[in-house]
Amino acid sequence: MKTHLITAALLIITSPALAGPKDDLLAVDRAFAKMSVEQGYDQAYIANLAQDGQTFTGKTPIRNKADALARFKDPKAPHADPKIKITWVPDTSGVPADGTMGWTEGHHSHTGPGVSTTGHYMTIWVKEKGAWKVRADIGTTDPKS
């Protein structure tokens, strides 16, 4: 019996720490970034946007998912240029104890024909039906050096 207890204790002590909510949220943001590269930013944005999600970039504000869907269905509305790759890497995240919301922040880049910018972003996430979804997304562009 003692051998089993010692073995169990050693397994617990030497096992890597289980991923917590902050790590889970970082993984969700990384998956969002990967989807943006593979399927395009517009598709990734719609898939990850909360029902009341909004963004603070562009000429036409997006105040909820219905606004975003309408914009992306309208051929005259601004769309992400498929030749421009929007990539990002989250650096840190935070999730309060209740686990209902969180944030990620990191660095982004836009690269393509005639475009090469970098910047910093922050995304606010909420739990919607058990899944992390974007509530608000803001970003800045680094000054040209």
PDB file of C-alpha atoms in Angstrom, residues 1-115:
ATOM      1  CA  MET A   1       0.000   0.000   0.000  1.00  0.00           C
ATOM      2  CA  LYS A   2       2.832   2.374   0.885  1.00  0.00           C
ATOM      3  CA  THR A   3       4.419   1.712  -2.510  1.00  0.00           C
ATOM      4  CA  HIS A   4       1.194   2.718  -4.275  1.00  0.00           C
ATOM      5  CA  LEU A   5       0.907   5.921  -2.246  1.00  0.00           C
ATOM      6  CA  ILE A   6       4.532   6.850  -2.880  1.00  0.00           C
ATOM      7  CA  THR A   7       4.153   6.117  -6.608  1.00  0.00           C
ATOM      8  CA  ALA A   8       0.976   8.221  -6.782  1.00  0.00           C
ATOM      9  CA  ALA A   9       2.640  11.089  -4.908  1.00  0.00           C
ATOM     10  CA  LEU A  10       5.669  10.992  -7.218  1.00  0.00           C
ATOM     11  CA  LEU A  11       3.428  11.031 -10.295  1.00  0.00           C
ATOM     12  CA  ILE A  12       1.573  14.073  -8.997  1.00  0.00           C
ATOM     13  CA  ILE A  13       4.762  15.914  -8.071  1.00  0.00           C
ATOM     14  CA  THR A  14       6.598  15.176 -11.325  1.00  0.00           C
ATOM     15  CA  SER A  15       3.664  15.558 -13.754  1.00  0.00           C
ATOM     16  CA  PRO A  16       3.547  18.801 -15.724  1.00  0.00           C
ATOM     17  CA  ALA A  17       1.008  21.263 -14.440  1.00  0.00           C
ATOM     18  CA  LEU A  18      -2.410  20.940 -16.007  1.00  0.00           C
ATOM     19  CA  ALA A  19      -3.352  23.713 -18.395  1.00  0.00           C
ATOM     20  CA  GLY A  20      -5.410  26.376 -16.706  1.00  0.00           C
ATOM     21  CA  PRO A  21      -7.917  28.883 -18.072  1.00  0.00           C
ATOM     22  CA  LYS A  22      -5.177  31.316 -19.179  1.00  0.00           C
ATOM     23  CA  ASP A  23      -3.461  28.596 -21.212  1.00  0.00           C
ATOM     24  CA  ASP A  24      -6.796  27.501 -22.668  1.00  0.00           C
ATOM     25  CA  LEU A  25      -7.523  31.054 -23.785  1.00  0.00           C
ATOM     26  CA  LEU A  26      -4.061  31.421 -25.340  1.00  0.00           C
ATOM     27  CA  ALA A  27      -4.721  28.201 -27.282  1.00  0.00           C
ATOM     28  CA  VAL A  28      -8.063  29.574 -28.536  1.00  0.00           C
ATOM     29  CA  ASP A  29      -6.398  32.799 -29.713  1.00  0.00           C
ATOM     30  CA  ARG A  30      -3.657  30.800 -31.461  1.00  0.00           C
ATOM     31  CA  ALA A  31      -6.308  28.680 -33.200  1.00  0.00           C
ATOM     32  CA  PHE A  32      -8.098  31.888 -34.290  1.00  0.00           C
ATOM     33  CA  ALA A  33      -4.813  33.179 -35.748  1.00  0.00           C
ATOM     34  CA  LYS A  34      -4.193  29.889 -37.559  1.00  0.00           C
ATOM     35  CA  MET A  35      -7.713  29.932 -39.013  1.00  0.00           C
ATOM     36  CA  SER A  36      -7.111  33.486 -40.247  1.00  0.00           C
ATOM     37  CA  VAL A  37      -4.093  32.327 -42.263  1.00  0.00           C
ATOM     38  CA  GLU A  38      -5.744  29.154 -43.557  1.00  0.00           C
ATOM     39  CA  GLN A  39      -9.274  30.420 -44.328  1.00  0.00           C
ATOM     40  CA  GLY A  40      -8.912  34.190 -44.429  1.00  0.00           C
ATOM     41  CA  TYR A  41      -9.449  36.824 -41.772  1.00  0.00           C
ATOM     42  CA  ASP A  42     -13.126  37.471 -42.546  1.00  0.00           C
ATOM     43  CA  GLN A  43     -14.068  33.795 -42.091  1.00  0.00           C
ATOM     44  CA  ALA A  44     -12.004  33.466 -38.924  1.00  0.00           C
ATOM     45  CA  TYR A  45     -13.463  36.670 -37.488  1.00  0.00           C
ATOM     46  CA  ILE A  46     -17.077  35.589 -38.047  1.00  0.00           C
ATOM     47  CA  ALA A  47     -16.404  32.133 -36.602  1.00  0.00           C
ATOM     48  CA  ASN A  48     -14.875  33.575 -33.419  1.00  0.00           C
ATOM     49  CA  LEU A  49     -17.093  36.625 -32.855  1.00  0.00           C
ATOM     50  CA  ALA A  50     -19.556  36.668 -29.947  1.00  0.00           C
ATOM     51  CA  GLN A  51     -23.170  37.600 -30.672  1.00  0.00           C
ATOM     52  CA  ASP A  52     -22.536  41.016 -29.087  1.00  0.00           C
ATOM     53  CA  GLY A  53     -18.928  41.204 -30.299  1.00  0.00           C
ATOM     54  CA  GLN A  54     -17.564  44.399 -31.750  1.00  0.00           C
ATOM     55  CA  THR A  55     -14.423  45.832 -33.233  1.00  0.00           C
ATOM     56  CA  PHE A  56     -12.913  49.280 -33.074  1.00  0.00           C
ATOM     57  CA  THR A  57     -11.149  49.345 -36.420  1.00  0.00           C
ATOM     58  CA  GLY A  58     -12.295  50.271 -39.899  1.00  0.00           C
ATOM     59  CA  LYS A  59     -14.547  53.006 -41.201  1.00  0.00           C
ATOM     60  CA  THR A  60     -17.799  51.174 -40.467  1.00  0.00           C
ATOM     61  CA  PRO A  61     -18.136  50.028 -36.861  1.00  0.00           C
ATOM     62  CA  ILE A  62     -19.135  46.456 -36.114  1.00  0.00           C
ATOM     63  CA  ARG A  63     -21.361  46.462 -33.054  1.00  0.00           C
ATOM     64  CA  ASN A  64     -22.481  42.807 -33.098  1.00  0.00           C
ATOM     65  CA  LYS A  65     -22.295  39.592 -35.085  1.00  0.00           C
ATOM     66  CA  ALA A  66     -25.277  40.615 -37.251  1.00  0.00           C
ATOM     67  CA  ASP A  67     -23.351  43.767 -38.338  1.00  0.00           C
ATOM     68  CA  ALA A  68     -20.316  41.639 -39.160  1.00  0.00           C
ATOM     69  CA  LEU A  69     -22.336  39.137 -41.194  1.00  0.00           C
ATOM     70  CA  ALA A  70     -24.053  41.963 -43.101  1.00  0.00           C
ATOM     71  CA  ARG A  71     -20.709  43.606 -43.886  1.00  0.00           C
ATOM     72  CA  PHE A  72     -19.111  40.409 -45.114  1.00  0.00           C
ATOM     73  CA  LYS A  73     -22.129  39.550 -47.310  1.00  0.00           C
ATOM     74  CA  ASP A  74     -22.157  43.022 -48.908  1.00  0.00           C
ATOM     75  CA  PRO A  75     -19.789  43.074 -51.901  1.00  0.00           C
ATOM     76  CA  LYS A  76     -19.515  46.888 -51.621  1.00  0.00           C
ATOM     77  CA  ALA A  77     -18.456  46.798 -47.959  1.00  0.00           C
ATOM     78  CA  PRO A  78     -14.795  46.678 -46.907  1.00  0.00           C
ATOM     79  CA  HIS A  79     -13.347  43.177 -46.772  1.00  0.00           C
ATOM     80  CA  ALA A  80      -9.982  41.780 -45.820  1.00  0.00           C
ATOM     81  CA  ASP A  81      -7.846  41.525 -48.964  1.00  0.00           C
ATOM     82  CA  PRO A  82      -7.061  37.806 -49.464  1.00  0.00           C
ATOM     83  CA  LYS A  83      -3.563  38.747 -50.696  1.00  0.00           C
ATOM     84  CA  ILE A  84      -2.824  40.384 -47.338  1.00  0.00           C
ATOM     85  CA  LYS A  85      -2.020  37.949 -44.552  1.00  0.00           C
ATOM     86  CA  ILE A  86      -3.107  39.045 -41.102  1.00  0.00           C
ATOM     87  CA  THR A  87      -1.163  37.111 -38.502  1.00  0.00           C
ATOM     88  CA  TRP A  88      -0.778  37.462 -34.772  1.00  0.00           C
ATOM     89  CA  VAL A  89       0.793  35.781 -31.792  1.00  0.00           C
ATOM     90  CA  PRO A  90      -0.653  36.195 -28.310  1.00  0.00           C
ATOM     91  CA  ASP A  91       1.946  37.043 -25.678  1.00  0.00           C
ATOM     92  CA  THR A  92      -0.130  36.958 -22.501  1.00  0.00           C
ATOM     93  CA  SER A  93      -3.642  36.337 -21.277  1.00  0.00           C
ATOM     94  CA  GLY A  94      -5.732  36.797 -18.189  1.00  0.00           C
ATOM     95  CA  VAL A  95      -8.870  35.120 -16.884  1.00  0.00           C
ATOM     96  CA  PRO A  96     -10.597  36.165 -13.639  1.00  0.00           C
ATOM     97  CA  ALA A  97     -11.536  33.510 -11.092  1.00  0.00           C
ATOM     98  CA  ASP A  98     -15.137  33.194 -12.329  1.00  0.00           C
ATOM     99  CA  GLY A  99     -13.860  32.206 -15.804  1.00  0.00           C
ATOM    100  CA  THR A 100     -16.609  34.000 -17.733  1.00  0.00           C
ATOM    101  CA  MET A 101     -14.369  36.467 -19.528  1.00  0.00           C
ATOM    102  CA  GLY A 102     -10.722  37.008 -20.301  1.00  0.00           C
ATOM    103  CA  TRP A 103      -8.229  38.852 -22.477  1.00  0.00           C
ATOM    104  CA  THR A 104      -5.303  38.139 -24.727  1.00  0.00           C
ATOM    105  CA  GLU A 105      -2.715  40.561 -26.024  1.00  0.00           C
ATOM    106  CA  GLY A 106       0.163  40.270 -28.379  1.00  0.00           C
ATOM    107  CA  HIS A 107       1.676  41.361 -31.667  1.00  0.00           C
ATOM    108  CA  HIS A 108       0.164  41.323 -35.137  1.00  0.00           C
ATOM    109  CA  SER A 109       1.361  41.869 -38.683  1.00  0.00           C
ATOM    110  CA  HIS A 110      -0.253  42.593 -42.024  1.00  0.00           C
ATOM    111  CA  THR A 111       1.894  41.515 -44.973  1.00  0.00           C
ATOM    112  CA  GLY A 112       1.269  41.324 -48.691  1.00  0.00           C
ATOM    113  CA  PRO A 113       1.737  43.262 -51.924  1.00  0.00           C
ATOM    114  CA  GLY A 114       2.613  46.829 -50.896  1.00  0.00           C
ATOM    115  CA  VAL A 115       1.750  46.219 -47.229  1.00  0.00           C
TER     116      VAL A 115
END
